[in-house]
Coordinates of C-alpha atoms and ligand atoms in Angstrom, one line a residue:
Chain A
X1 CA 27.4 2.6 26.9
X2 CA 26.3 -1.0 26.1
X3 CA 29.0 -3.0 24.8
X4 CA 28.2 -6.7 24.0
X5 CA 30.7 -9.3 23.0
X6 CA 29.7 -12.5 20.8
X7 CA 27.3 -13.4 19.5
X8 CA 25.0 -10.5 20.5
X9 CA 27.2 -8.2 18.8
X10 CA 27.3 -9.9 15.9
X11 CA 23.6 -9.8 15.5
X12 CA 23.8 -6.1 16.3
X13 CA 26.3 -5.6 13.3
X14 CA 24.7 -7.5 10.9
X15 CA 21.3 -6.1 11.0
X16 CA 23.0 -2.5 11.0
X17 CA 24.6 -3.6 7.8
X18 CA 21.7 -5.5 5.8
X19 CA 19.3 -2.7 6.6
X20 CA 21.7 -0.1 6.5
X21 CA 20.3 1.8 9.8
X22 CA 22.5 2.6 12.4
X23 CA 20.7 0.6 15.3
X24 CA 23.1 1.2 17.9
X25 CA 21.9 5.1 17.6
X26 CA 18.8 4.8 18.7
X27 CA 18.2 6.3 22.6
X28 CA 15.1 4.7 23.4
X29 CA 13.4 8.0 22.6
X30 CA 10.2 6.1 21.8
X31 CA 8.6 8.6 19.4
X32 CA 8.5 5.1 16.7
X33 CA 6.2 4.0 19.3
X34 CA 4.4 6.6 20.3
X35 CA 3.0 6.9 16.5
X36 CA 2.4 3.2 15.5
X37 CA -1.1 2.3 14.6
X38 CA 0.2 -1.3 15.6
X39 CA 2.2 -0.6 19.1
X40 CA -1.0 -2.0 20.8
X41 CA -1.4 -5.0 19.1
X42 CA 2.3 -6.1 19.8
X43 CA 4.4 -8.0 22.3
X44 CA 7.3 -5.3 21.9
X45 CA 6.2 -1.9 20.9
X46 CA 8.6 -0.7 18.1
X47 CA 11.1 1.0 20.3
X48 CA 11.8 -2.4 22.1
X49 CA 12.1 -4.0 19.0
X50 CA 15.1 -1.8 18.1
X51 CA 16.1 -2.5 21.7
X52 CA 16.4 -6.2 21.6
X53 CA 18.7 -5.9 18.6
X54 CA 20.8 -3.4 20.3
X55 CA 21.0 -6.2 22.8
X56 CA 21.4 -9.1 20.4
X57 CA 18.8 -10.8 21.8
X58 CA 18.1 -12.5 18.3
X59 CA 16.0 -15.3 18.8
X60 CA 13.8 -13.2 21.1
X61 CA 13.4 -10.6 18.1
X62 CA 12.6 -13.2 15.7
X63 CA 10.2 -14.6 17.3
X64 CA 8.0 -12.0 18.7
X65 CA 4.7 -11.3 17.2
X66 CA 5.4 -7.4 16.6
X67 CA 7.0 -7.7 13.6
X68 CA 4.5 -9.6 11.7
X69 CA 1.8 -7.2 13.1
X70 CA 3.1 -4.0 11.7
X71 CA 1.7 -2.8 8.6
X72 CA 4.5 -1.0 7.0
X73 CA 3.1 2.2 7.2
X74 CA 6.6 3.7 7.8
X75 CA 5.6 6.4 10.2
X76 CA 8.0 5.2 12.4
X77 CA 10.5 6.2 9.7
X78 CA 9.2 9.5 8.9
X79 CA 10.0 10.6 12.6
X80 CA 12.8 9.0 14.2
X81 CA 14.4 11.9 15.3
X82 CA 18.2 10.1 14.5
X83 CA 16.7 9.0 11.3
X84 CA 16.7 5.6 11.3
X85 CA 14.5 3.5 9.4
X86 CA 12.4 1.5 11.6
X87 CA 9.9 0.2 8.8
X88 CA 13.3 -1.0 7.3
X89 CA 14.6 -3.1 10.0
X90 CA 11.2 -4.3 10.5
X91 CA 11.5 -6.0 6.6
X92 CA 15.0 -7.3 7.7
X93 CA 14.1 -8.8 10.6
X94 CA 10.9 -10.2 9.0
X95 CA 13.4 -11.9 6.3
X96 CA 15.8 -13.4 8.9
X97 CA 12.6 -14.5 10.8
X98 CA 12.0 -16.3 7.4
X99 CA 15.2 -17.7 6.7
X100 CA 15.5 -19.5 10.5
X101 CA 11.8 -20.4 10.1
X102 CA 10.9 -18.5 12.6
X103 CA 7.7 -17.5 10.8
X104 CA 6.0 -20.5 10.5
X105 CA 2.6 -20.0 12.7
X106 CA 2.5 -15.8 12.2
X107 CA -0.9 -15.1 10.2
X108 CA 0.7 -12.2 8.3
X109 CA 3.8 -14.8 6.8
X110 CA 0.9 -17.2 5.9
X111 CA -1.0 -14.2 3.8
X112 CA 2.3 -12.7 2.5
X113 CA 3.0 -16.3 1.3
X114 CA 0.2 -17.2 -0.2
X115 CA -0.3 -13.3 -2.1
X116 CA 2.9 -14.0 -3.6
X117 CA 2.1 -17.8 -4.6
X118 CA -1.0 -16.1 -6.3
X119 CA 1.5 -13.7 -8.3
X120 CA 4.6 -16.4 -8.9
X121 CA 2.0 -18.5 -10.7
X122 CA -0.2 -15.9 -12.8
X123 CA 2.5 -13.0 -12.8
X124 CA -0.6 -10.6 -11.2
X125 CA -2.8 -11.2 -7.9
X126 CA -5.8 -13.7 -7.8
X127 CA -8.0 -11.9 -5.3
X128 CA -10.7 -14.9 -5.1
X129 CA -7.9 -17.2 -5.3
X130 CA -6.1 -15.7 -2.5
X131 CA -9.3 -15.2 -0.4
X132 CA -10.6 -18.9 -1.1
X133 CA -6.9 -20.0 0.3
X134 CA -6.5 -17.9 3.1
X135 CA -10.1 -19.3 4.7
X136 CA -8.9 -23.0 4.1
X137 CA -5.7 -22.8 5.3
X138 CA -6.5 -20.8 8.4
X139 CA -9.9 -23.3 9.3
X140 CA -12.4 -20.1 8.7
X141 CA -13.4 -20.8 5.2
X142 CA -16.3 -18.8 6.1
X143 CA -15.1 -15.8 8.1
X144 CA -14.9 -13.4 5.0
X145 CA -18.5 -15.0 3.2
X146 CA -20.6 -11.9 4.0
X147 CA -17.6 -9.2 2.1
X148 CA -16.6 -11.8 -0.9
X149 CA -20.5 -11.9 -1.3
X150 CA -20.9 -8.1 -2.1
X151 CA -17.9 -8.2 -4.0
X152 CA -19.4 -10.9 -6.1
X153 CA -22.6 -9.4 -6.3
X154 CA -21.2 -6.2 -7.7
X155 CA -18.9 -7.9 -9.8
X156 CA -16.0 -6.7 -8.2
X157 CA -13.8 -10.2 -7.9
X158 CA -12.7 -11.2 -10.6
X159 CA -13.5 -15.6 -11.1
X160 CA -11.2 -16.1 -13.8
X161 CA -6.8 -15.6 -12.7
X162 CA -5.0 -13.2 -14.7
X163 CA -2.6 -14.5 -16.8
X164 CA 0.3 -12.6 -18.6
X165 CA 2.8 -13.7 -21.1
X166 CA 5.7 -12.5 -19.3
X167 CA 4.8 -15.4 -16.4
X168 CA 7.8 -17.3 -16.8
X169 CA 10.0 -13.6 -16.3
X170 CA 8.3 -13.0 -13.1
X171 CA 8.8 -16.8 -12.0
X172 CA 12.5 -16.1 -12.9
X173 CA 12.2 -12.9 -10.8
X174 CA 11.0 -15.2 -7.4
X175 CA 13.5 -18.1 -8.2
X176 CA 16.7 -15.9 -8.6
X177 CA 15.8 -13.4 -5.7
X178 CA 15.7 -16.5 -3.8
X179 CA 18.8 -17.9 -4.4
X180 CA 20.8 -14.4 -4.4
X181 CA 19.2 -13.6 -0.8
X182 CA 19.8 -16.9 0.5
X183 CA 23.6 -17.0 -1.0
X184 CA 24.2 -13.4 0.4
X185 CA 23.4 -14.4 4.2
X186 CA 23.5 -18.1 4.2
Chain B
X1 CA -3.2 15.4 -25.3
X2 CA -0.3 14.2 -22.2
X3 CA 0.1 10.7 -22.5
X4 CA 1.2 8.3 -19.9
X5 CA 2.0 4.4 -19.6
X6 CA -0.3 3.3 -17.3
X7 CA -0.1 0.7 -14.7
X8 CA -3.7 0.1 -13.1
X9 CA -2.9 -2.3 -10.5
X10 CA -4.0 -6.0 -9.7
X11 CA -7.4 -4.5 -8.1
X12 CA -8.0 -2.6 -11.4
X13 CA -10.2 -5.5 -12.4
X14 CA -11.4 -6.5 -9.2
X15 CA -12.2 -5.2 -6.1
X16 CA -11.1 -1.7 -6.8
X17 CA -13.3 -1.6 -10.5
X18 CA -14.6 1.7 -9.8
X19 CA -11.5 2.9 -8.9
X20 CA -10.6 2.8 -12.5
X21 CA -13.7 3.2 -13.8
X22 CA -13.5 6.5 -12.4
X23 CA -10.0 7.1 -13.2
X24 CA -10.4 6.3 -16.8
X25 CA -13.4 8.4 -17.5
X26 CA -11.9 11.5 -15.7
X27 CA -8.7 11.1 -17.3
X28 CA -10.6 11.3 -20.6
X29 CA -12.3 14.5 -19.8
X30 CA -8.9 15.8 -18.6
X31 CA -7.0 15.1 -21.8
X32 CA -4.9 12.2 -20.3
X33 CA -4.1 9.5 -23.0
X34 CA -3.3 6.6 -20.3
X35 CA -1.9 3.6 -22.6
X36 CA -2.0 0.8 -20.2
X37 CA 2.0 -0.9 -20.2
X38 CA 1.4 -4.3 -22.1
X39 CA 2.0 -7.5 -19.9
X40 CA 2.6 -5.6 -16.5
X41 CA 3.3 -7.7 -13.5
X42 CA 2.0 -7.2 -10.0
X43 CA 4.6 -4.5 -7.5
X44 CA 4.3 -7.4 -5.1
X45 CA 2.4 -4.9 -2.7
X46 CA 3.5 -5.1 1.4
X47 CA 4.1 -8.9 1.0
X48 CA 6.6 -8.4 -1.8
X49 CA 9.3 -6.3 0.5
X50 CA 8.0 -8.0 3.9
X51 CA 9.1 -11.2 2.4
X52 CA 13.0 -10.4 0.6
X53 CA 14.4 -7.3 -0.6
X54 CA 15.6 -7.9 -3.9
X55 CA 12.1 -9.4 -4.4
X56 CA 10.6 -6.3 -3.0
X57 CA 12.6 -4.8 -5.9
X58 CA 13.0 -6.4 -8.8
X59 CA 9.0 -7.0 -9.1
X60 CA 8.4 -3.3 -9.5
X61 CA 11.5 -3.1 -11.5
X62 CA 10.4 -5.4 -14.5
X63 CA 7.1 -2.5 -14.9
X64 CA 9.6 0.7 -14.9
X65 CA 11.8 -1.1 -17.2
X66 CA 8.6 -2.2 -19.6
X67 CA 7.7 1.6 -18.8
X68 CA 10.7 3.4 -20.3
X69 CA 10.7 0.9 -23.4
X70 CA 7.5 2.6 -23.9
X71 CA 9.4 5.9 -24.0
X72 CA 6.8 7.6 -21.3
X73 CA 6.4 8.3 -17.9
X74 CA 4.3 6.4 -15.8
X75 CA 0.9 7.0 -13.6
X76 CA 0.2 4.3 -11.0
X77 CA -3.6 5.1 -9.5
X78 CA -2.8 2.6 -6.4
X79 CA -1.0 4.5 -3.7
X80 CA 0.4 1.1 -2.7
X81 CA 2.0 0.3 -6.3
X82 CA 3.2 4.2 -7.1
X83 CA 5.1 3.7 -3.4
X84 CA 6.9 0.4 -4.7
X85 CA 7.5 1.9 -8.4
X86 CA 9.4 4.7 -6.8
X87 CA 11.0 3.4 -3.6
X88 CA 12.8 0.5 -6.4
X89 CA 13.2 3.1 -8.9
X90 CA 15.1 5.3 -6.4
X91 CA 16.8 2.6 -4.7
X92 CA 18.1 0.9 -7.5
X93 CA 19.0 4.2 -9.2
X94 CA 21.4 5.4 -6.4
X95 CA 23.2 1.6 -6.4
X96 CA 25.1 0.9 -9.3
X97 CA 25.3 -3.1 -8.2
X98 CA 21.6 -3.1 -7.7
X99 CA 21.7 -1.9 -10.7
X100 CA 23.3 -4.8 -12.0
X101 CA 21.8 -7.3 -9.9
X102 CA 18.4 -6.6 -11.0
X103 CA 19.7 -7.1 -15.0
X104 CA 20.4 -10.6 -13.9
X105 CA 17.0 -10.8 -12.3
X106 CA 14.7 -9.8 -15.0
X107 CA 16.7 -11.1 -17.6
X108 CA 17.0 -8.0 -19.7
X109 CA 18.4 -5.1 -19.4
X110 CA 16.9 -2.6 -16.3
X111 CA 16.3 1.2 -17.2
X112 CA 14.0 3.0 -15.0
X113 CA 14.5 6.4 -16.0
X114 CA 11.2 7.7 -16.4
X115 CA 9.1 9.4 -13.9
X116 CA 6.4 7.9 -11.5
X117 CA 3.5 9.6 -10.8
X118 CA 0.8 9.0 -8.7
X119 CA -2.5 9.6 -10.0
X120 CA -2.4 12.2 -7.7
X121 CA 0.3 14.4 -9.3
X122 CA -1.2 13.4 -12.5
X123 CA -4.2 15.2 -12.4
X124 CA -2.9 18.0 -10.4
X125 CA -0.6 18.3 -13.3
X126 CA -3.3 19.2 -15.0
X127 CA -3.3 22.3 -13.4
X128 CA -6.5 24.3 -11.2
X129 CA -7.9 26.3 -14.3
X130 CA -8.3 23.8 -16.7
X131 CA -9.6 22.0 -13.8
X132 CA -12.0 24.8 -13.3
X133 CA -13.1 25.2 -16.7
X134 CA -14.0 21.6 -16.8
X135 CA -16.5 22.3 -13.5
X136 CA -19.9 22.4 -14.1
X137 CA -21.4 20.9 -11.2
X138 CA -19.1 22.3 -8.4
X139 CA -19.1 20.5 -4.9
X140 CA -20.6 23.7 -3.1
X141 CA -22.0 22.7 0.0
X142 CA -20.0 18.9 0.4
X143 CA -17.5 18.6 3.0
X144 CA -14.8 16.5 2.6
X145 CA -12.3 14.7 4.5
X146 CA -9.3 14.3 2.3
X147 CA -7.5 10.6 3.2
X148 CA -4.2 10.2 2.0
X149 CA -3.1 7.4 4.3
X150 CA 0.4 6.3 4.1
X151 CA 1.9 5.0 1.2
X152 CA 1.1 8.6 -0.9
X153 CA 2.9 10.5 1.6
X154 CA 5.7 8.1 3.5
X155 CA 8.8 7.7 3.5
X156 CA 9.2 11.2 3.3
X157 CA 13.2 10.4 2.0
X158 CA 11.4 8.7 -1.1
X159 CA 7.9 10.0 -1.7
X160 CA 8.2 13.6 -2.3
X161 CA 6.1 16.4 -3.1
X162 CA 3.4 17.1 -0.6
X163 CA 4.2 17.0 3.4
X164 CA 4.5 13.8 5.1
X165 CA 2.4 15.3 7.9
X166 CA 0.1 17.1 6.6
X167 CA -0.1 16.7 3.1
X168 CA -2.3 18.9 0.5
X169 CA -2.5 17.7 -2.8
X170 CA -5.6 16.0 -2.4
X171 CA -7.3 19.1 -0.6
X172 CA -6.4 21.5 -3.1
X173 CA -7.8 19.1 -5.6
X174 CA -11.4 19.0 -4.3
X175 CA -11.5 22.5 -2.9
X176 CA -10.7 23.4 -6.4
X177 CA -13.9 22.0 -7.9
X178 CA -16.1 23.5 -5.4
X179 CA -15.7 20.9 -2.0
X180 CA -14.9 22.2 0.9
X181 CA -12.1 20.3 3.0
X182 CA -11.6 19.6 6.7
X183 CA -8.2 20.7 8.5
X184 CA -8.4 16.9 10.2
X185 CA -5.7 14.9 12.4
X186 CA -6.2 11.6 10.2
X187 CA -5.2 12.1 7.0
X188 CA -2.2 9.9 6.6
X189 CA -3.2 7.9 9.8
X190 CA -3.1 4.3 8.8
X191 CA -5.6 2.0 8.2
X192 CA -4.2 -1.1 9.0
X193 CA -3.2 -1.7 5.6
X194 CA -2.9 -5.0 4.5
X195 CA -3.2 -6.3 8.0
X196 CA -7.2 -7.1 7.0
X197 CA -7.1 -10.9 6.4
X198 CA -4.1 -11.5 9.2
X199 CA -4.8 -9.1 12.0
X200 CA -8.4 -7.9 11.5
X201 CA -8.6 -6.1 14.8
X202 CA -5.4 -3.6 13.8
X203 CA -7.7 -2.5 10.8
X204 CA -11.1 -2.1 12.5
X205 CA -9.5 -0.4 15.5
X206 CA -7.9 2.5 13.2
X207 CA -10.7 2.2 10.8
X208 CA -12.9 3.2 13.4
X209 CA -10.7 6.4 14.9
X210 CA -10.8 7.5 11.3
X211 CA -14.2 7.0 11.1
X212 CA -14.6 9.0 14.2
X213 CA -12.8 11.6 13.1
X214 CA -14.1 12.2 9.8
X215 CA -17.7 12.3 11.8
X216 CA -16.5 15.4 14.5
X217 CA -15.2 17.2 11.4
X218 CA -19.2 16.6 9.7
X219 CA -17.4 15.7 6.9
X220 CA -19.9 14.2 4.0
X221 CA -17.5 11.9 3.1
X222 CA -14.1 10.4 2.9
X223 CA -11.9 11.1 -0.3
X224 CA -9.2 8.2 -1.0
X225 CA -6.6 7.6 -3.8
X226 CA -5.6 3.7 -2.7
X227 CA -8.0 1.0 -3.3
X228 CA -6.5 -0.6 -0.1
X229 CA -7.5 2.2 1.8
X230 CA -10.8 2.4 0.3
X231 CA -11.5 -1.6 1.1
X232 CA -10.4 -1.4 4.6
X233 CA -13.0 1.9 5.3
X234 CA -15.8 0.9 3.1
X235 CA -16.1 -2.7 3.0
X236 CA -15.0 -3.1 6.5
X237 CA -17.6 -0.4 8.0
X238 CA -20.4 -2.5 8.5
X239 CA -18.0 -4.6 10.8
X240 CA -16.5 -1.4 12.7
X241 CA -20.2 -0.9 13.5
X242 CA -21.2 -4.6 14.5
X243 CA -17.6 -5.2 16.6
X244 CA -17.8 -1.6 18.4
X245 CA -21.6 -0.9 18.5
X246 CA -21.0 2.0 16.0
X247 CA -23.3 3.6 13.5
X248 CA -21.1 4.8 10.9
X249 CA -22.8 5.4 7.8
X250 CA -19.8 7.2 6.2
X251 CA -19.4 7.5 2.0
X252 CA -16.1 6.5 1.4
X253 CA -15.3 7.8 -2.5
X254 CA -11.9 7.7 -4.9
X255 CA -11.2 11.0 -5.0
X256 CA -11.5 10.7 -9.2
X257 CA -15.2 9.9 -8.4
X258 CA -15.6 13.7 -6.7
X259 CA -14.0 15.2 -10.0
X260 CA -15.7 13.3 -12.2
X261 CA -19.2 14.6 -10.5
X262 CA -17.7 17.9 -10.9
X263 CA -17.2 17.6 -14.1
X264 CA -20.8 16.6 -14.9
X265 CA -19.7 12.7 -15.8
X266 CA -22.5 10.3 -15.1
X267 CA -22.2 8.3 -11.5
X268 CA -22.7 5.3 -13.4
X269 CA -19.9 5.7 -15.4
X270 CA -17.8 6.5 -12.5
X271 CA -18.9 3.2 -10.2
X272 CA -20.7 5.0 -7.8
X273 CA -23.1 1.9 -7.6
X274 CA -20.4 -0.1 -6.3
X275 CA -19.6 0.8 -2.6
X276 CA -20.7 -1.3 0.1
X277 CA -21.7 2.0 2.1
X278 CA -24.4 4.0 -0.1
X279 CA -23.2 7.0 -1.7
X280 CA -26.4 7.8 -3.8
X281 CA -27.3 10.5 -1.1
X282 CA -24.7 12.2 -1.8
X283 CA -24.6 12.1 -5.4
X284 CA -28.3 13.4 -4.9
X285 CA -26.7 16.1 -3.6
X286 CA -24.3 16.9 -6.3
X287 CA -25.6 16.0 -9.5
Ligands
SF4_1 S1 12.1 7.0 17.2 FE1 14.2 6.4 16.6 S2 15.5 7.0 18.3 FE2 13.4 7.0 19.1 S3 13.1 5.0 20.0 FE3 12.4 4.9 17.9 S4 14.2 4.2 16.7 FE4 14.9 4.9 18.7
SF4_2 S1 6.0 0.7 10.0 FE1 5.4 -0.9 11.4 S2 6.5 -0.4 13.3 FE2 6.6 1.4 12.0 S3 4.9 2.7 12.7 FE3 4.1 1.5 11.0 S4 3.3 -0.4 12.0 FE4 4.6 0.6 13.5

């Protein structure tokens, strides 16, 4: 058996006990792989993802692309044979990514960020809103024209954002998860 | 009369109209009252739990907690928003801290005690006679290829009540007004989910194997209950076909939209107009 020291241990540990998941269990069976409608869009398939935090190799897991392009469809989770929640760690790992910065250039942190932006400020999702910012702030204003076209044309986006009078509750909601995740890991 | 609170979802009013078009009309005809939860707040979808737990949480929490104030249980048509409203209702349920925690975060009290249902289990609840009774254009002669993709049926530890590998709700659904059903590999293959705007080519790849699929099993069309699901296969087809040289000229309908042909409702009034692949064929067909 692997036994790391340090740092890499640490990092072991503490994603074991945020996402709850036994990491150190998993033997590499690759089955979380093997069923991931993502694995061949990745840098690490899911299976070395889980491997690289077995080895603490923690700036190597936050930065690889894999975890911003799975889609959380948690069929990793419903098979892992020692039961451990892959689609899990993925979130955790996704969150420390966020907290070191690590995200900064991955197109699905940009999305996730600017969904929830849409939702902080009119308590529920601005589809046009979030389409219209998503082309500008990735330089391809025009890459989703011909689909936001027929949606317009059969009046399925919605020009005007949603507003609800519980805004301020949900604006509570985003500033106090904030500040409990950030106190809780520092 | 059941009634339910009802949370329709940020698409409900956008690009998933028909969706609840469909959902509303065929509720009607079932003898669903669905009283839609007053100021409901978006689940925060995949970007809500991808971004911080508690946030993942507490977002879905404020609508269960607005929910049983209501005094009802609760039907959630998006598969993507039923599979937040449970996975925090279960979470926080089984953690008395979280329990806690989330008080502090909604600023009122949290109580989540009453049941989520998809709209799914909803109408299966129903039951298959008065299901039957209602039919009077049955589906004889359409083939369908039931879709469940992920979120109805995963994680199997949290979403219960059908099998995570080869779910039947759905199937028993359609078959029951008449369709017939095809024993397929896809149904809760993904479809790239909300990976369309940030990695296009995860959802056109599996959008296309589904595609494939549905096509070997001559099914007449693809049944869905997630408005995510439905965007990806519909409005992305067109693209499948330019990027991969494919002809795929597959119906992709709510699953509510088949009932409500079956029972006789008009495809107007069900949104059938608003696909970006035709379905009138097919309504030819039916009604
Ligand atoms: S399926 Fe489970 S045990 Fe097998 S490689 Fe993946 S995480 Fe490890
Ligand atoms: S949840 Fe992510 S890692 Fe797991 S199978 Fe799905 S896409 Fe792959």
């Amino acid at each position: 058996m692997l036994v790391l020291s340090g740092r890499g241990q640490e990092f072991a540990n503490r994603v074991s006990l945020e996402s709850g998941q036994p990491v150190q269990q998993c033997y590499q069976c690759g089955k979380c792989t093997a069923g991931c409608p993502a694995a061949s869009f990745m840098d690490y398939a899911p299976h070395q993802v889980i491997h690289l935090v077995q080895l603490g190799l923690e700036e190597v897991v936050l930065s690889c692309r894999a975890i911003w392009v799975c889609t959380s469809c948690y069929t990793c989770t419903a098979r892992c044979p020692c039961r451990i929640e892959v689609a899990r760690i993925m979130d955790i790992l996704r969150a420390r990514a966020r907290r070191k910065g690590l995200h900064r250039g991955q197109r699905a942190a940009l999305f996730a960020d600017l969904f929830l932006d849409s939702v902080r400020r009119h308590g529920r999702l601005h589809e046009l809103e979030l389409g219209a910012r998503w082309g500008l702030s990735t330089g391809q204003p025009w890459r989703e024209a011909d689909l936001a076209a027929g949606l317009v044309a059969k009046r399925k986006l919605r020009l005007r954002p949603p507003r609800i009078k519980g805004v301020e509750e949900v604006r509570r909601i985003f500033r106090e998860a904030a500040r409990l995740e950030e106190g809780e890991h520092g | 009369m059941v009634r339910y609170a009802y949370y329709p979802g940020c698409v409900a009013e956008g690009s998933g109209r028909e969706y609840e078009m469909a959902n509303r009309a065929v509720a009607a005809r079932l003898g669903l009252e669905l009283v839609e939860i007053e100021d409901w707040n978006c689940c925060g979808a995949t970007p809500g739990h991808n971004t911080g737990h508690l946030l993942g949480l507490a977002l879905p929490a404020r609508n269960l907690a607005l929910a049983s104030g209501m005094g009802l249980d609760l039907v959630a048509p998006c598969a993507a928003c039923y599979n937040r409203l449970v996975t925090a209702q279960r979470e926080i349920a089984c953690d008395p801290e979280l329990q806690v925690l989330m008080g502090r975060l909604l600023g009122r009290d949290y109580h989540g005690d009453r049941r989520v249902l998809s709209m799914v289990e909803a109408v299966a609840a129903v039951g298959a006679e008065r299901m039957k009774a209602l039919t009077v254009r049955p589906l004889e002669g359409i083939t369908v290829a039931c879709y469940y993709g992920c979120l109805l049926v995963r994680p199997p530890a949290v979403i219960r009540g059908d099998d995570p590998e080869d779910p039947r709700l759905l199937d028993d659904l359609l078959r029951g007004v008449g369709a017939t059903t095809v024993d397929w590999a896809h149904k809760t293959e993904c479809c790239g989910a909300a990976q369309a705007l940030p990695h296009e080519e995860v959802v056109l790849s599996r959008v296309r194997r589904i595609l494939e699929a549905a096509v070997t099993f001559r099914a007449d069309c693809i049944a869905t209950a997630c408005p995510l699901c439905h965007a990806n296969l519909d409005q992305r087809q067109a693209r499948v076909n330019r990027r991969f040289g494919t002809d795929y000229r597959m119906p992709v309908l709510y699953f509510t939209q088949l009932l409500g042909l079956a029972f006789g409702l008009n495809p107007g009034e069900l949104g059938l107009g608003l696909h970006f692949v035709p379905t009138a064929e097919l309504v030819r067909r039916i009604a």
